[in-house]
PDB file of C-alpha atoms in Angstrom:
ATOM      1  CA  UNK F 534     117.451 108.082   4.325  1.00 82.00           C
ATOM      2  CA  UNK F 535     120.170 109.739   2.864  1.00 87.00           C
ATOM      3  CA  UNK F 536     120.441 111.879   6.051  1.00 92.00           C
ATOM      4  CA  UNK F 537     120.493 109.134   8.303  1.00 90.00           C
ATOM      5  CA  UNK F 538     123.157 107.146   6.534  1.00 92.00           C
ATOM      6  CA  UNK F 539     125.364 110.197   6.954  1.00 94.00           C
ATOM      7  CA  UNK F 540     124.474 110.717  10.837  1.00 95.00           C
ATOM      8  CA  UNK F 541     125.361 106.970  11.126  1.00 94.00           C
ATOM      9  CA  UNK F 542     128.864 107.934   9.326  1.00 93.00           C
ATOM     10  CA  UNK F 543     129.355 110.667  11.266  1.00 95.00           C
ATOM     11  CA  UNK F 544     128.627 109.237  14.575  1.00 95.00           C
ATOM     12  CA  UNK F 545     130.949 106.260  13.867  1.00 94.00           C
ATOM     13  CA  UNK F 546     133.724 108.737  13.036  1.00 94.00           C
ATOM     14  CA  UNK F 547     133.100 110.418  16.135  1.00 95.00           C
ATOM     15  CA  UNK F 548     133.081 107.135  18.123  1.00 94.00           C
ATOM     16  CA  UNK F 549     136.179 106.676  16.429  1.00 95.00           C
ATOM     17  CA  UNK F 550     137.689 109.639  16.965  1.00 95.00           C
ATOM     18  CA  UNK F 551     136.573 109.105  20.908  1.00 95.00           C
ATOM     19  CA  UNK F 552     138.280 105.754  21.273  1.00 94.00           C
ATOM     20  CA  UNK F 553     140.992 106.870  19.553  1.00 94.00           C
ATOM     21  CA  UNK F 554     141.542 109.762  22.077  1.00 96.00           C
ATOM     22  CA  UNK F 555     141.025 107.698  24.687  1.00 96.00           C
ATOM     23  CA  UNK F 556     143.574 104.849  23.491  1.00 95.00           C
ATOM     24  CA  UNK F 557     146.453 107.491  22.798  1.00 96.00           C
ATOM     25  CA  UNK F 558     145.785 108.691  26.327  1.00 96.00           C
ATOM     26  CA  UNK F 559     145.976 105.788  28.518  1.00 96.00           C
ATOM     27  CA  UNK F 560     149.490 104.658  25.941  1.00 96.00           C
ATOM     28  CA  UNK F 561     150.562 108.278  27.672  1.00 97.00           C
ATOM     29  CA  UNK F 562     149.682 106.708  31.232  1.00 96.00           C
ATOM     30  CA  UNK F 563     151.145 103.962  30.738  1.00 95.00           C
ATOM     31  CA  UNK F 564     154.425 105.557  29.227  1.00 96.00           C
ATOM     32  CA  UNK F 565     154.243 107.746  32.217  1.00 97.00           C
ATOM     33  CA  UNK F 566     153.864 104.867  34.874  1.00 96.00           C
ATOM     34  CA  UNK F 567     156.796 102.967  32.870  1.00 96.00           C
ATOM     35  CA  UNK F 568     159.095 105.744  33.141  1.00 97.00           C
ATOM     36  CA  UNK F 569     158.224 106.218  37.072  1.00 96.00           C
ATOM     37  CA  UNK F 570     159.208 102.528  37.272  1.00 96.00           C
ATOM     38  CA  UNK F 571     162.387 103.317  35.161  1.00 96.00           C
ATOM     39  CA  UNK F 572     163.554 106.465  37.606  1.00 96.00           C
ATOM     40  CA  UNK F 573     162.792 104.504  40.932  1.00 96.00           C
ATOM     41  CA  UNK F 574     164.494 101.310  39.724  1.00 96.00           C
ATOM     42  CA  UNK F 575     167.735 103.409  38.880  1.00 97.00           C
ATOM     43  CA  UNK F 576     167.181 104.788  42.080  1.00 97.00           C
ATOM     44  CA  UNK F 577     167.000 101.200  43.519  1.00 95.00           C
ATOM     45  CA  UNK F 578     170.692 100.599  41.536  1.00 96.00           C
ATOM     46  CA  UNK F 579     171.850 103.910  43.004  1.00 97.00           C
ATOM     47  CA  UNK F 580     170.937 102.593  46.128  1.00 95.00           C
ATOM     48  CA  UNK F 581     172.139  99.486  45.937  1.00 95.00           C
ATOM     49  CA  UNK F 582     175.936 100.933  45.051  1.00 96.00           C
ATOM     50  CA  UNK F 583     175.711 103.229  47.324  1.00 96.00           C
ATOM     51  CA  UNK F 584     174.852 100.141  49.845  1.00 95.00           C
ATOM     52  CA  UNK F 585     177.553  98.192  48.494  1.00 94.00           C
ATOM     53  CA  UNK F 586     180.714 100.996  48.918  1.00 96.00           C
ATOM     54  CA  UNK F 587     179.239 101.059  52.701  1.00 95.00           C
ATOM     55  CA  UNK F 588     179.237  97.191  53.164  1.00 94.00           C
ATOM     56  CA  UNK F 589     182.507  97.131  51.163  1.00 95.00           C
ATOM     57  CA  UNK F 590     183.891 100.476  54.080  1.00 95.00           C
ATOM     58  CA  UNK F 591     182.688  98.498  56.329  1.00 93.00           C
ATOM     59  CA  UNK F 592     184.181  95.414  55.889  1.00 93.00           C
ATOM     60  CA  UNK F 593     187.924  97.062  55.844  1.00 94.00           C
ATOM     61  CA  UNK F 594     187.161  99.100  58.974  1.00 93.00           C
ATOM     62  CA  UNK F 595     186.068  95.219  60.277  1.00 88.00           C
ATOM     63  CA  UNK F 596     189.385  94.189  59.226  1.00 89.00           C
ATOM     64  CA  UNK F 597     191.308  96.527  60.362  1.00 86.00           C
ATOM     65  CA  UNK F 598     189.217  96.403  63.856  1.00 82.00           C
ATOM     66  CA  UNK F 599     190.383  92.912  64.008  1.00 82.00           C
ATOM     67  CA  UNK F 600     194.041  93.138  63.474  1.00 84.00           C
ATOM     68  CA  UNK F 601     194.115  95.918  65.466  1.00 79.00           C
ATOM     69  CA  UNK F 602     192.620  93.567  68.080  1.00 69.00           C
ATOM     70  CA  UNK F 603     195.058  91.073  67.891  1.00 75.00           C
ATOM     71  CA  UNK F 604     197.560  93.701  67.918  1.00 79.00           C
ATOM     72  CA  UNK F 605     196.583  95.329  71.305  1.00 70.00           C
ATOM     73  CA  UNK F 606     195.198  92.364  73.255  1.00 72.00           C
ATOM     74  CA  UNK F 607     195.804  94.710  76.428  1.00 68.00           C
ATOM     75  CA  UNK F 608     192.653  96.635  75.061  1.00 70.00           C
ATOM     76  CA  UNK F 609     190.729  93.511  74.204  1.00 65.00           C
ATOM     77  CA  UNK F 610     187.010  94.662  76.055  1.00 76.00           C
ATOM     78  CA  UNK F 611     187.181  97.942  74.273  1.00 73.00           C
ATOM     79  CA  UNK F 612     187.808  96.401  70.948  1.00 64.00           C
ATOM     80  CA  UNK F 613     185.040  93.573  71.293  1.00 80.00           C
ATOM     81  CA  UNK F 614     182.112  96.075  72.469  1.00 83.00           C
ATOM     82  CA  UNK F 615     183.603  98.225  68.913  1.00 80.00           C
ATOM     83  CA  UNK F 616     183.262  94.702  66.888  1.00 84.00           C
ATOM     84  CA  UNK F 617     179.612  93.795  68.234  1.00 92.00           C
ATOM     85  CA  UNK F 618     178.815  97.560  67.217  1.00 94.00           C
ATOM     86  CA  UNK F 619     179.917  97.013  64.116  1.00 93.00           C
ATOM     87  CA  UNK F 620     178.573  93.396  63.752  1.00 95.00           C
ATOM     88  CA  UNK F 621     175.177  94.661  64.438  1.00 95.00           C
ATOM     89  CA  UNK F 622     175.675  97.640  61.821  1.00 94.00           C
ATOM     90  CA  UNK F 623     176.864  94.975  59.292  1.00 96.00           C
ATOM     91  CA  UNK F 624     173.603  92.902  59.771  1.00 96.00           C
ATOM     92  CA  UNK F 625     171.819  95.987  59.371  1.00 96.00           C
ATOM     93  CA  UNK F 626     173.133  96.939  56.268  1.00 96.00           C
ATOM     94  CA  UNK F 627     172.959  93.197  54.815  1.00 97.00           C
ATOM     95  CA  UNK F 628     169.026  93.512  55.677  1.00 96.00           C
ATOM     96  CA  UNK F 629     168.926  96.417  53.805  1.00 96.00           C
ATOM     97  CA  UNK F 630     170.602  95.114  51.000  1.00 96.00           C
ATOM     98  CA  UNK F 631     168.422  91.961  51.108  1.00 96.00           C
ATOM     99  CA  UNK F 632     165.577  94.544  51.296  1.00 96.00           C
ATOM    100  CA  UNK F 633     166.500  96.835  48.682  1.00 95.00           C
ATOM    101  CA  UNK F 634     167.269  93.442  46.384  1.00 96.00           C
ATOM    102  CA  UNK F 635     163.885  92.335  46.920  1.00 97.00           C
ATOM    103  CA  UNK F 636     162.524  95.787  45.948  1.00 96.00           C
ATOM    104  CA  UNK F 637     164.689  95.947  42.670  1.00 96.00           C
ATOM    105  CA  UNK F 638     163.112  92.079  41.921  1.00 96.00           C
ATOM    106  CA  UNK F 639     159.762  93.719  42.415  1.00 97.00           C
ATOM    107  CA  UNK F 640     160.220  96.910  40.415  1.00 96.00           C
ATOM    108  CA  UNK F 641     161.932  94.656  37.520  1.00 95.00           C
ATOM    109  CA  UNK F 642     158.655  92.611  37.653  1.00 97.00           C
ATOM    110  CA  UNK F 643     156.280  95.652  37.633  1.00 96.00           C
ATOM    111  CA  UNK F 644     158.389  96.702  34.815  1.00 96.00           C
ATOM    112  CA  UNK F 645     158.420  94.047  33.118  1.00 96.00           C
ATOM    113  CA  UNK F 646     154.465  93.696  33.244  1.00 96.00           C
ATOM    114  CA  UNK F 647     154.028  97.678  32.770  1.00 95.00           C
ATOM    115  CA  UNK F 648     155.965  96.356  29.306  1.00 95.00           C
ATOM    116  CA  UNK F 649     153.345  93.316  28.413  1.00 95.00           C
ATOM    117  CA  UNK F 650     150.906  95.250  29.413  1.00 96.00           C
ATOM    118  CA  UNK F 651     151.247  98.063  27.116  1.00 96.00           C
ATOM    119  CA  UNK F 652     152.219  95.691  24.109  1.00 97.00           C
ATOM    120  CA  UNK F 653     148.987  93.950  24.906  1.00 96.00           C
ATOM    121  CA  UNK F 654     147.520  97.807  24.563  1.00 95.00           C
ATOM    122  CA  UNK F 655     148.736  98.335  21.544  1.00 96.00           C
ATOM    123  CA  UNK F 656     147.842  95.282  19.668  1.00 96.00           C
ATOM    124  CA  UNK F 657     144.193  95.736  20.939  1.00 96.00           C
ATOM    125  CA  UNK F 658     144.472  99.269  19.507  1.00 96.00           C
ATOM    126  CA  UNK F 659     146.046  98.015  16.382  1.00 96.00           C
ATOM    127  CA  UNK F 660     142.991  95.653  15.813  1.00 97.00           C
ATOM    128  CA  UNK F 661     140.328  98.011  17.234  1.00 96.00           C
ATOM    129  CA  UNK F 662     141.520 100.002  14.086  1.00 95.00           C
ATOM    130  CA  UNK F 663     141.750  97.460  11.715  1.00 96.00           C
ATOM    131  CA  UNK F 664     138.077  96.617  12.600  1.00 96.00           C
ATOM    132  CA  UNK F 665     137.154  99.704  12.238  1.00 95.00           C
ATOM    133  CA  UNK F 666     138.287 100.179   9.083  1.00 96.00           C
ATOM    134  CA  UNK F 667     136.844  96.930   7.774  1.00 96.00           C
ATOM    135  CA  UNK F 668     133.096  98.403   9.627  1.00 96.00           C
ATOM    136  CA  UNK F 669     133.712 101.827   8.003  1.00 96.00           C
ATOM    137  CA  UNK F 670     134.408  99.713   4.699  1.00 95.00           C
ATOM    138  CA  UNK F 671     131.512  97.568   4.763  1.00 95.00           C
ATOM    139  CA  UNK F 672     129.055 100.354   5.765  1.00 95.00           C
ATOM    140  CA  UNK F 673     130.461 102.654   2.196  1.00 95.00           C
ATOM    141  CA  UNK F 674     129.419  99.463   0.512  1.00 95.00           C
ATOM    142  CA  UNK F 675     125.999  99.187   2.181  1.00 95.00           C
ATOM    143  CA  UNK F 676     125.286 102.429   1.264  1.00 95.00           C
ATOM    144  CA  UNK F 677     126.271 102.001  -2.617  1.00 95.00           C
ATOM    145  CA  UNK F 678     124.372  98.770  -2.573  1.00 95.00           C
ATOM    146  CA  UNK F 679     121.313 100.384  -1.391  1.00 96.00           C
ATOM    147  CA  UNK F 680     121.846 103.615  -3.582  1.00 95.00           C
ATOM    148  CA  UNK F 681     122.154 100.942  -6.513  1.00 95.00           C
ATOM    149  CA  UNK F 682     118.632  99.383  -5.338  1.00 95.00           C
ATOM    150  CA  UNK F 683     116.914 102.389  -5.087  1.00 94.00           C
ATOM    151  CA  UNK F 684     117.941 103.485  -8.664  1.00 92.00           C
ATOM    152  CA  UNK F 685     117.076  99.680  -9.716  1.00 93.00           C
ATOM    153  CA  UNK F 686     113.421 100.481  -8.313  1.00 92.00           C
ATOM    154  CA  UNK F 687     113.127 104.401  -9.185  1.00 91.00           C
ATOM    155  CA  UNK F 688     114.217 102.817 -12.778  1.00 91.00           C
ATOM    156  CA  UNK F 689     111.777  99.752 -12.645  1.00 89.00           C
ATOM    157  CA  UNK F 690     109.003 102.494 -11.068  1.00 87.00           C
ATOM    158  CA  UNK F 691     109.420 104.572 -14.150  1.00 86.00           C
ATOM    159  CA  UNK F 692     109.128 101.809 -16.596  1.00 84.00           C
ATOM    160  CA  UNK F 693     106.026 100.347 -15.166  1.00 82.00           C
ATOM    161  CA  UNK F 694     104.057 103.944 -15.370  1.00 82.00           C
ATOM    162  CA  UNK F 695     105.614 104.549 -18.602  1.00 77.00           C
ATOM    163  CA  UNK F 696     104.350 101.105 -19.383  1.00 74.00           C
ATOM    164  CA  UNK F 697     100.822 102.221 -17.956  1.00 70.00           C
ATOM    165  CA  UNK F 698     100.568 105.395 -19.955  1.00 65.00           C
ATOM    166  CA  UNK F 699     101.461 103.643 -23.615  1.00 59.00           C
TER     167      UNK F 699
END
C-alpha cells in the first residue's frame, strides 16, 4: 500500500512537473507573439511618420504648384494636369494613411488582448499551483492519517492476541 501511495506521489509530481512545462511554454508563446505585435506596431509608427513627412512634402510642393500657377497663368493647362497628378497622389497617400491608421487600431487591439490574455494565463497558472499545493497537502495528510490507522489496528491486533494467549 505503501508502494502505491508513493506511485500516486510520484505520478502527481510528474503531472505537475508536465503542466508546469507546458504552462512556462505557452507564457514563452505568448511573450513571443506579444513582442511580434510590439515590432510590427513600431513598424506601423515608422510607417505612419514616414507617411506623414510625404503628406507634409507633398502639401508644400501643392503649394508651391499653386502659386506658381497663379504666377504663370500663360502656362495654366500644364500646371492643372501637374495639380490633378498630384491631387490623385494626395488621395492616395490619405488612403494609405487611413489604412495604415486602421491597422495601428487593430494591432493596438491585438495587443492589448495578447496583454489580457496572458494575465488571464498567469492567474490560471498561479491557481493551478496553489491547488496543487493544497492536493499535494491534503494527500501527505491522507497518508499520515492512514499510517496512524494502521498502527491504531496493528496495535489493537496485538492486544487482542496478547489478550487471547493470557
Amino acid at each position: 500500500e505503501l508502494q502505491d501511495r508513493i506511485q500516486v506521489l510520484t505520478t502527481e509530481r510528474n503531472d505537475y512537473q508536465s503542466i508546469t512545462k507546458t504552462t512556462a511554454e505557452r507564457m514563452k508563446e505568448i511573450e513571443n507573439a506579444k513582442q511580434n505585435v510590439e515590432e510590427r506596431f513600431k513598424q506601423l509608427e515608422n510607417d505612419k511618420t514616414r507617411v506623414d513627412n510625404d503628406k507634409s512634402t507633398f502639401e508644400q510642393k501643392l503649394k508651391q504648384t499653386e502659386g506658381a500657377r497663379r504666377d504663370l497663368h500663360d502656362k495654366n493647362r500644364e500646371h492643372e494636369e501637374n495639380l490633378i497628378d498630384l491631387l490623385h497622389d494626395k488621395e492616395t497617400l490619405e488612403l494609405k494613411i487611413i489604412d495604415l491608421e486602421e491597422s495601428a487600431r487593430k494591432w493596438a487591439q491585438k495587443f492589448v488582448e495578447t496583454t489580457d490574455k496572458q494575465k488571464l494565463i498567469q492567474t490560471n497558472h498561479e491557481k493551478l499551483l496553489s491547488n496543487l499545493k493544497r492536493q499535494h497537502k491534503f494527500s501527505i495528510l491522507t497518508y499520515c492519517i492512514n499510517q496512524m490507522h494502521d498502527g491504531i489496528d496493528r496495535m489493537k491486533n496485538k492486544e487482542l492476541s496478547g489478550e487471547k494467549n493470557t
